[in-house]
CSV table of C-alpha atoms in Angstrom, one decimal:
chain,number,residue,atom,x,y,z
A,1,ARG,CA,-3.3,30.9,46.0
A,2,ASN,CA,-3.8,28.4,43.2
A,3,ARG,CA,-2.8,25.5,45.4
A,4,ASN,CA,-5.2,26.8,48.1
A,5,MET,CA,-8.0,26.9,45.6
A,6,GLU,CA,-7.2,23.4,44.3
A,7,ASP,CA,-7.2,22.0,47.8
A,8,ARG,CA,-10.3,23.8,48.9
A,9,PHE,CA,-12.5,22.9,45.9
A,10,ASN,CA,-10.9,19.6,44.8
A,11,CYS,CA,-10.1,21.0,41.4
A,12,LYS,CA,-7.1,21.5,39.1
A,13,ILE,CA,-6.2,25.0,37.7
A,14,SER,CA,-4.5,24.7,34.3
A,15,VAL,CA,-3.2,27.6,32.3
A,16,THR,CA,-2.4,27.6,28.6
A,17,GLY,CA,-0.5,30.7,27.4
A,18,GLN,CA,0.0,32.3,24.1
A,19,GLU,CA,1.3,35.8,23.5
A,20,ILE,CA,-1.9,37.3,22.0
A,21,ILE,CA,-5.5,36.2,22.1
A,22,GLU,CA,-7.3,37.8,19.1
A,23,GLY,CA,-10.9,37.9,18.0
A,24,LYS,CA,-10.1,35.2,15.4
A,25,ASP,CA,-9.0,32.8,18.1
A,26,ILE,CA,-12.3,33.2,20.0
A,27,GLN,CA,-14.3,33.0,16.8
A,28,ALA,CA,-12.6,29.8,15.7
A,29,GLU,CA,-13.3,28.2,19.1
A,30,VAL,CA,-17.0,29.1,19.2
A,31,MET,CA,-17.7,28.3,15.5
A,32,ALA,CA,-16.1,24.9,16.0
A,33,GLY,CA,-18.4,24.4,19.1
A,34,ASP,CA,-15.3,23.8,21.3
A,35,ASN,CA,-15.0,24.6,25.0
A,36,ASN,CA,-11.3,23.9,25.7
A,37,TYR,CA,-11.1,26.7,28.4
A,38,ASP,CA,-13.4,28.0,31.1
A,39,VAL,CA,-12.1,31.6,30.9
A,40,TRP,CA,-10.1,33.5,28.3
A,41,PHE,CA,-7.9,36.6,28.7
A,42,MET,CA,-7.9,39.3,26.0
A,43,TYR,CA,-6.3,42.6,25.4
A,44,ASP,CA,-8.9,45.2,26.5
A,45,ILE,CA,-9.3,47.1,23.2
A,46,TRP,CA,-10.0,44.0,21.2
A,47,THR,CA,-12.7,42.6,23.4
A,48,LEU,CA,-15.9,44.0,21.8
A,49,GLY,CA,-14.8,42.9,18.4
A,50,SER,CA,-15.7,39.4,19.5
A,51,ILE,CA,-18.8,40.3,21.4
A,52,GLU,CA,-21.1,38.1,19.4
A,53,TYR,CA,-19.1,35.1,20.6
A,54,LEU,CA,-19.0,36.1,24.3
A,55,MET,CA,-21.3,34.9,27.1
A,56,PRO,CA,-22.5,37.5,29.6
A,57,TRP,CA,-21.1,37.1,33.1
A,58,GLU,CA,-24.6,37.2,34.6
A,59,GLU,CA,-25.0,33.6,33.4
A,60,LEU,CA,-22.5,32.5,36.1
A,61,PRO,CA,-23.9,32.0,39.6
A,62,TYR,CA,-22.0,33.3,42.7
A,63,ILE,CA,-20.2,36.2,40.8
A,64,ASN,CA,-20.6,39.6,42.5
A,65,LEU,CA,-19.4,42.1,40.0
A,66,ASP,CA,-20.2,45.1,42.2
A,67,LYS,CA,-17.6,44.0,44.8
A,68,GLU,CA,-14.2,45.5,45.0
A,69,TRP,CA,-12.4,42.3,43.9
A,70,TRP,CA,-14.0,42.8,40.5
A,71,ASN,CA,-12.9,46.5,40.2
A,72,PRO,CA,-16.4,47.7,39.4
A,73,MET,CA,-15.2,51.1,38.1
A,74,ALA,CA,-13.5,49.1,35.4
A,75,THR,CA,-15.7,46.2,34.8
A,76,GLU,CA,-18.9,48.3,34.4
A,77,VAL,CA,-17.5,49.7,31.1
A,78,PHE,CA,-18.1,46.3,29.5
A,79,GLU,CA,-21.7,46.2,30.7
A,80,LEU,CA,-24.0,46.7,27.7
A,81,GLY,CA,-27.8,46.4,27.7
A,82,GLY,CA,-27.7,45.1,31.3
A,83,LYS,CA,-25.2,42.3,30.4
A,84,THR,CA,-21.5,42.3,31.2
A,85,TYR,CA,-19.2,40.9,28.5
A,86,ALA,CA,-15.8,41.3,30.2
A,87,ALA,CA,-14.5,41.5,33.8
A,88,THR,CA,-11.4,42.6,35.6
A,89,GLY,CA,-11.2,40.2,38.5
A,90,ASN,CA,-8.3,40.6,40.8
A,91,TYR,CA,-7.0,37.1,40.1
A,92,SER,CA,-5.2,38.9,37.3
A,93,LEU,CA,-3.0,41.8,38.5
A,94,SER,CA,-2.9,43.2,34.9
A,95,ALA,CA,-5.5,46.0,35.3
A,96,LEU,CA,-4.1,47.1,38.6
A,97,SER,CA,-0.5,47.0,37.4
A,98,ARG,CA,-1.4,49.4,34.6
A,99,ALA,CA,-3.2,51.9,36.8
A,100,SER,CA,-2.0,55.3,35.8
A,101,GLY,CA,0.0,58.0,37.7
A,102,PHE,CA,3.1,60.1,37.3
A,103,ALA,CA,6.6,59.6,38.6
A,104,PHE,CA,8.4,62.7,39.5
A,105,ASN,CA,12.0,63.8,40.3
A,106,LYS,CA,11.9,65.0,43.9
A,107,THR,CA,15.1,66.9,43.7
A,108,ILE,CA,13.9,69.0,40.7
A,109,PHE,CA,10.6,69.6,42.4
A,110,GLU,CA,12.1,70.8,45.7
A,111,GLN,CA,14.5,73.1,43.9
A,112,SER,CA,11.9,74.6,41.6
A,113,ASN,CA,9.0,74.7,43.9
A,114,PRO,CA,10.4,75.5,47.4
A,115,GLY,CA,8.1,75.1,50.3
A,116,GLU,CA,5.4,73.2,48.3
A,117,ASP,CA,4.2,69.8,49.6
A,118,VAL,CA,2.8,67.9,46.6
A,119,TYR,CA,2.0,64.9,48.7
A,120,ALA,CA,-0.1,66.9,51.1
A,121,LEU,CA,-2.0,68.3,48.1
A,122,ALA,CA,-2.7,64.8,46.8
A,123,ARG,CA,-3.6,63.5,50.2
A,124,ASP,CA,-6.1,66.4,50.8
A,125,GLY,CA,-7.7,66.1,47.4
A,126,LYS,CA,-6.1,69.3,46.1
A,127,TRP,CA,-3.8,67.8,43.5
A,128,THR,CA,-5.2,69.3,40.2
A,129,VAL,CA,-4.2,69.9,36.6
A,130,ASP,CA,-3.6,73.6,37.3
A,131,LYS,CA,-1.3,72.8,40.2
A,132,MET,CA,0.7,70.3,38.1
A,133,ALA,CA,1.1,72.7,35.2
A,134,SER,CA,2.2,75.5,37.6
A,135,PHE,CA,4.8,73.2,39.2
A,136,ALA,CA,5.9,72.0,35.8
A,137,LYS,CA,6.4,75.5,34.5
A,138,ASN,CA,8.5,76.4,37.5
A,139,ALA,CA,10.7,73.4,36.7
A,140,TYR,CA,11.6,74.6,33.2
A,141,SER,CA,15.3,75.6,32.8
A,142,ASP,CA,17.2,76.9,29.8
A,143,LEU,CA,20.2,74.6,30.7
A,144,ASN,CA,22.3,75.5,27.6
A,145,GLY,CA,21.5,79.2,27.9
A,146,ASN,CA,20.7,79.8,24.2
A,147,SER,CA,17.3,81.4,25.0
A,148,GLU,CA,15.5,78.7,23.0
A,149,MET,CA,13.4,75.7,24.1
A,150,ASP,CA,15.2,72.7,22.8
A,151,ASP,CA,16.0,69.1,23.9
A,152,ASP,CA,19.0,70.2,25.9
A,153,ASP,CA,16.8,72.1,28.4
A,154,ARG,CA,14.9,70.8,31.4
A,155,TYR,CA,11.1,70.5,31.3
A,156,GLY,CA,8.2,70.0,33.7
A,157,ILE,CA,6.3,67.2,32.0
A,158,SER,CA,7.0,64.7,29.2
A,159,GLY,CA,5.8,61.4,27.9
A,160,SER,CA,3.9,60.2,24.9
A,161,TRP,CA,0.8,62.1,23.7
A,162,LYS,CA,-1.5,59.1,24.4
A,163,GLU,CA,-0.2,58.4,27.9
A,164,VAL,CA,-0.1,62.0,29.2
A,165,MET,CA,-3.3,63.3,27.6
A,166,SER,CA,-5.3,60.2,28.6
A,167,ARG,CA,-4.1,60.8,32.2
A,168,PHE,CA,-5.1,64.4,32.1
A,169,MET,CA,-8.5,64.0,30.5
A,170,LEU,CA,-9.7,60.8,32.2
A,171,GLY,CA,-8.1,61.8,35.5
A,172,SER,CA,-10.3,64.9,35.2
A,173,GLY,CA,-13.4,62.7,35.0
A,174,ILE,CA,-14.0,63.3,31.3
A,175,GLN,CA,-16.1,60.6,29.5
A,176,PHE,CA,-16.0,60.1,25.8
A,177,ILE,CA,-18.7,57.5,25.8
A,178,SER,CA,-21.5,57.3,28.3
A,179,LYS,CA,-24.6,55.0,28.5
A,180,ASP,CA,-28.2,55.7,27.7
A,181,GLU,CA,-31.4,54.7,29.5
A,182,ASN,CA,-31.0,51.2,27.9
A,183,ASP,CA,-27.5,50.8,29.2
A,184,LEU,CA,-26.1,51.2,25.6
A,185,PRO,CA,-23.2,53.4,24.6
A,186,VAL,CA,-23.7,57.0,23.4
A,187,PHE,CA,-21.0,59.3,22.0
A,188,SER,CA,-21.9,62.0,24.5
A,189,LEU,CA,-18.7,64.1,24.5
A,190,PRO,CA,-19.7,66.3,21.5
A,191,SER,CA,-22.7,67.6,23.5
A,192,ASP,CA,-20.9,67.7,26.9
A,193,GLU,CA,-20.1,71.4,27.2
A,194,ASN,CA,-18.5,71.0,30.6
A,195,ALA,CA,-16.2,68.3,29.4
A,196,ILE,CA,-15.2,70.2,26.3
A,197,ASN,CA,-14.3,73.2,28.4
A,198,LYS,CA,-12.1,71.0,30.6
A,199,ILE,CA,-10.3,69.7,27.5
A,200,LEU,CA,-9.8,73.2,26.1
A,201,HIS,CA,-8.3,74.3,29.4
A,202,ILE,CA,-6.0,71.2,29.5
A,203,PHE,CA,-5.0,72.0,25.9
A,204,ASP,CA,-4.1,75.6,26.9
A,205,LEU,CA,-2.0,74.3,29.9
A,206,VAL,CA,0.0,71.8,27.9
A,207,SER,CA,0.4,74.1,24.9
A,208,ASP,CA,3.0,76.0,27.0
A,209,GLY,CA,6.2,74.4,25.8
A,210,GLN,CA,7.8,74.9,29.2
A,211,VAL,CA,5.0,72.9,30.8
A,212,TYR,CA,4.9,69.9,28.5
A,213,ARG,CA,7.5,68.9,26.0
A,214,ASN,CA,6.6,66.7,23.0
A,215,THR,CA,7.8,67.3,19.5
A,216,GLY,CA,6.6,63.9,18.3
A,217,LYS,CA,4.1,63.5,15.5
A,218,ASN,CA,2.4,60.3,16.4
A,219,MET,CA,0.6,58.9,19.4
A,220,ASP,CA,3.3,56.9,21.1
A,221,THR,CA,6.3,59.1,20.9
A,222,THR,CA,7.8,62.1,22.5
A,223,GLY,CA,9.8,63.2,19.5
A,224,ASP,CA,13.6,63.9,19.8
A,225,GLY,CA,14.8,63.1,23.3
A,226,LEU,CA,12.8,63.5,26.6
A,227,SER,CA,12.1,59.8,26.9
A,228,GLU,CA,12.2,57.7,30.1
A,229,THR,CA,16.0,57.8,29.8
A,230,ASP,CA,15.9,61.6,30.0
A,231,PHE,CA,13.6,61.4,33.0
A,232,GLU,CA,16.3,59.2,34.6
A,233,ALA,CA,18.9,61.8,33.6
A,234,GLY,CA,17.1,64.6,35.4
A,235,LYS,CA,15.8,66.5,32.3
A,236,VAL,CA,12.1,66.0,33.1
A,237,MET,CA,10.3,66.5,36.4
A,238,PHE,CA,7.0,64.7,35.8
A,239,TYR,CA,6.9,61.5,33.6
A,240,ASN,CA,3.9,59.2,32.9
A,241,ALA,CA,4.2,56.0,34.9
A,242,ASN,CA,2.0,53.1,36.2
A,243,MET,CA,2.5,50.4,38.8
A,244,PHE,CA,4.2,48.2,36.2
A,245,SER,CA,6.6,50.8,35.0
A,246,LEU,CA,7.7,51.5,38.6
A,247,GLU,CA,9.6,48.2,38.3
A,248,GLN,CA,11.4,49.4,35.3
A,249,MET,CA,12.3,52.6,37.1
A,250,ARG,CA,13.4,50.9,40.3
A,251,ASP,CA,17.1,51.3,39.6
A,252,PHE,CA,17.0,54.9,38.5
A,253,ASP,CA,19.7,56.9,40.3
A,254,ILE,CA,17.4,59.8,41.2
A,255,GLU,CA,15.3,60.8,44.2
A,256,MET,CA,11.9,59.8,42.8
A,257,GLY,CA,8.3,59.9,44.0
A,258,PHE,CA,5.0,58.7,42.6
A,259,LEU,CA,1.7,60.6,42.3
A,260,PRO,CA,-1.9,59.9,41.1
A,261,CYS,CA,-3.3,61.5,38.0
A,262,PRO,CA,-4.4,65.0,39.0
A,263,LYS,CA,-8.0,65.9,39.4
A,264,TYR,CA,-9.5,68.7,37.2
A,265,ASP,CA,-10.2,70.8,40.2
A,266,GLU,CA,-10.7,70.5,44.0
A,267,ALA,CA,-14.5,70.1,43.5
A,268,GLN,CA,-14.0,66.7,41.8
A,269,GLU,CA,-15.0,64.1,44.4
A,270,THR,CA,-12.5,61.4,43.5
A,271,TYR,CA,-9.2,60.7,41.7
A,272,TYR,CA,-9.3,58.4,38.7
A,273,ALA,CA,-6.5,56.0,37.8
A,274,PRO,CA,-7.2,55.1,34.2
A,275,SER,CA,-5.9,51.6,33.4
A,276,PHE,CA,-5.4,50.6,29.8
A,277,GLY,CA,-3.5,48.1,27.8
A,278,SER,CA,-4.3,45.2,30.3
A,279,GLU,CA,-5.7,41.8,29.9
A,280,ILE,CA,-9.4,41.2,30.9
A,281,SER,CA,-11.4,38.1,31.3
A,282,VAL,CA,-14.1,36.9,28.9
A,283,LEU,CA,-16.4,33.8,28.8
A,284,LEU,CA,-17.3,32.1,25.5
A,285,LYS,CA,-20.8,31.1,24.5
A,286,THR,CA,-19.7,27.5,24.2
A,287,LEU,CA,-19.1,27.2,28.0
A,288,PRO,CA,-21.2,24.1,28.8
A,289,GLU,CA,-24.2,24.6,31.1
A,290,ASP,CA,-22.9,22.0,33.5
A,291,ARG,CA,-19.6,24.0,33.9
A,292,LYS,CA,-21.2,27.3,34.8
A,293,GLU,CA,-21.7,26.6,38.6
A,294,ASN,CA,-18.2,25.4,39.1
A,295,VAL,CA,-16.7,28.2,37.0
A,296,GLY,CA,-18.7,30.8,39.0
A,297,ILE,CA,-17.6,29.4,42.3
A,298,LEU,CA,-14.0,29.2,41.3
A,299,LEU,CA,-13.6,32.6,39.7
A,300,GLU,CA,-15.4,34.4,42.6
A,301,ALA,CA,-13.2,32.6,45.1
A,302,LEU,CA,-10.1,33.4,43.1
A,303,ALA,CA,-10.9,37.0,42.8
A,304,TYR,CA,-11.9,37.3,46.5
A,305,ASP,CA,-8.9,35.4,47.8
A,306,THR,CA,-6.5,37.4,45.6
A,307,ASN,CA,-8.0,40.6,46.9
A,308,LYS,CA,-7.6,39.4,50.5
A,309,SER,CA,-4.2,37.8,50.4
A,310,ILE,CA,-2.3,38.8,47.3
A,311,ILE,CA,-3.2,42.4,46.6
A,312,PRO,CA,-2.0,43.4,50.1
A,313,GLU,CA,1.3,41.6,49.5
A,314,TYR,CA,1.5,43.2,46.0
A,315,LYS,CA,1.0,46.6,47.5
A,316,GLU,CA,3.0,46.3,50.7
A,317,VAL,CA,5.9,44.2,49.6
A,318,LEU,CA,6.4,44.8,45.9
A,319,LEU,CA,5.1,48.3,45.3
A,320,LYS,CA,5.7,50.0,48.6
A,321,THR,CA,8.8,48.2,49.8
A,322,LYS,CA,10.7,47.4,46.6
A,323,TYR,CA,9.5,50.0,44.2
A,324,ALA,CA,8.5,53.1,46.2
A,325,ARG,CA,11.3,55.4,47.3
A,326,ASP,CA,9.6,57.1,50.2
A,327,ASN,CA,6.7,56.6,52.7
A,328,GLU,CA,4.6,59.2,51.0
A,329,SER,CA,4.6,57.3,47.7
A,330,GLU,CA,3.0,54.4,49.7
A,331,GLU,CA,0.0,56.6,50.4
A,332,MET,CA,-0.2,57.6,46.8
A,333,ILE,CA,-0.2,53.9,45.7
A,334,ASP,CA,-3.2,53.4,48.0
A,335,ILE,CA,-5.0,56.3,46.3
A,336,ILE,CA,-4.3,54.8,42.9
A,337,VAL,CA,-5.3,51.2,43.8
A,338,ASN,CA,-8.6,52.5,45.1
A,339,SER,CA,-9.4,54.5,42.0
A,340,VAL,CA,-8.6,52.1,39.1
A,341,SER,CA,-11.0,53.0,36.3
A,342,PHE,CA,-11.8,52.2,32.7
A,343,GLU,CA,-13.4,54.5,30.1
A,344,PHE,CA,-15.2,53.0,27.1
A,345,GLY,CA,-13.6,55.3,24.5
A,346,LEU,CA,-10.1,54.3,25.7
A,347,ASN,CA,-10.4,50.7,26.9
A,348,ALA,CA,-13.0,49.4,24.3
A,349,TRP,CA,-12.6,51.7,21.3
A,350,GLN,CA,-9.2,53.3,21.7
A,351,ASP,CA,-8.4,53.3,17.9
A,352,THR,CA,-11.9,54.6,17.1
A,353,VAL,CA,-12.3,57.3,19.8
A,354,VAL,CA,-9.4,58.4,22.1
A,355,ASN,CA,-6.5,58.0,19.7
A,356,PRO,CA,-8.0,59.9,16.8
A,357,PHE,CA,-9.2,62.6,19.1
A,358,ILE,CA,-5.8,63.1,20.8
A,359,LYS,CA,-4.1,63.1,17.4
A,360,ASP,CA,-6.3,65.7,15.8
A,361,VAL,CA,-6.5,68.0,18.9
A,362,PHE,CA,-3.3,67.6,20.8
A,363,VAL,CA,-0.7,66.1,18.4
A,364,SER,CA,-1.7,68.6,15.7
A,365,LYS,CA,-1.6,71.3,18.3
A,366,LYS,CA,-4.7,72.8,16.8
A,367,GLY,CA,-7.0,72.6,19.8
A,368,ASN,CA,-10.0,72.1,17.5
A,369,VAL,CA,-12.1,70.2,20.0
A,370,ALA,CA,-15.6,70.9,18.8
A,371,SER,CA,-14.8,70.4,15.1
A,372,THR,CA,-12.9,67.2,15.7
A,373,LEU,CA,-15.8,65.8,17.7
A,374,ALA,CA,-18.2,66.8,15.0
A,375,THR,CA,-16.1,65.0,12.4
A,376,MET,CA,-15.9,61.9,14.6
A,377,GLN,CA,-19.6,61.8,15.4
A,378,LYS,CA,-20.7,59.9,12.2
A,379,SER,CA,-18.0,57.2,12.4
A,380,VAL,CA,-18.4,56.6,16.2
A,381,ASP,CA,-22.2,56.5,15.9
A,382,ALA,CA,-21.8,54.0,13.1
A,383,GLN,CA,-19.6,51.8,15.4
A,384,ILE,CA,-22.2,52.1,18.1
A,385,GLU,CA,-24.9,51.0,15.6
A,386,LYS,CA,-22.9,48.0,14.6
A,387,LEU,CA,-22.3,47.0,18.2
A,388,VAL,CA,-26.0,47.3,19.1
A,389,GLU,CA,-26.9,45.2,16.0
A,390,LYS,CA,-24.5,42.4,17.3
A,391,LEU,CA,-26.1,42.6,20.7
A,392,ASN,CA,-29.6,42.3,19.3
A,393,GLN,CA,-28.6,39.2,17.3
A,394,GLU,CA,-28.0,37.2,20.5
């Protein structure tokens, strides 16, 4: 692809890599007036911390952010006040590779849920949180026969609090942060009664220890046991996964399938595949005026060409042929690829919004949704105010 672009546009694509790009790196570049790179790639949750140094993508000609090769359900999260400050062009497979779903042990599923076709449910838009919880509860087994739920038993669902609860909530179409009439963020969840009721229902489902097993006390752990290794050992039926982790699970010696995140209910029009922890593209204010046309041409061409030539290969050869274990998982991969999404509270402000919420409501096992949101309101609104101030300083 890169060689094709170079030949087509008589250019040279040069990449400089370092493990992490932080806000201080971008600040230093802009404050020094430098323009060493046309495009930078940042970790999604750090992006808005550098917003005062970023150039809106609308200043580039030829870029069509509403097209599929820019993943508009993801890119639109970083549109603020009518200007887009980060993009998820398909020239990077990062956002796609981290699109969320669940791996599942087919042998356990067939034994504990005879006659059920989970793939048909997903295909027909009927794969929901209630269905998943019901199947998971059926999978529980007191393997050591001591009449206690412990780590020697088999469970329906496991995985870290952040990974699993983010999949359940965002897969259910819940928004933590929405936009107002001026296209600016609003902490809307505290007043969204429908979303709060969804969360309370999800809390009730996962509070059943036979449905979801997690004894951990922080966001990124599952407590004692029941890790990915335990999934491989057949002690968990559903385990959080994404496209990237399918590679790590490739050699697991179990009959394994892959499913999208469940909808909240059948009335929900679409599946959502929340992608988080990926790199996204940003432009710096120091990008010279005489570079904008060329950069716009090249990035649009790179994103379009990748969508046309590389994404099909990525799906058909890597994901479906090398990683997927059955033909049905191939269909599920298509569903996930077509529903990659971001959510402001997770992708932009994870440490400010989603992580504190999950910790206080789910990890604590208190289910205190309304009071947690009320407590968060002041701090999140303050963050929004600071962000708007930065935007107004441009």
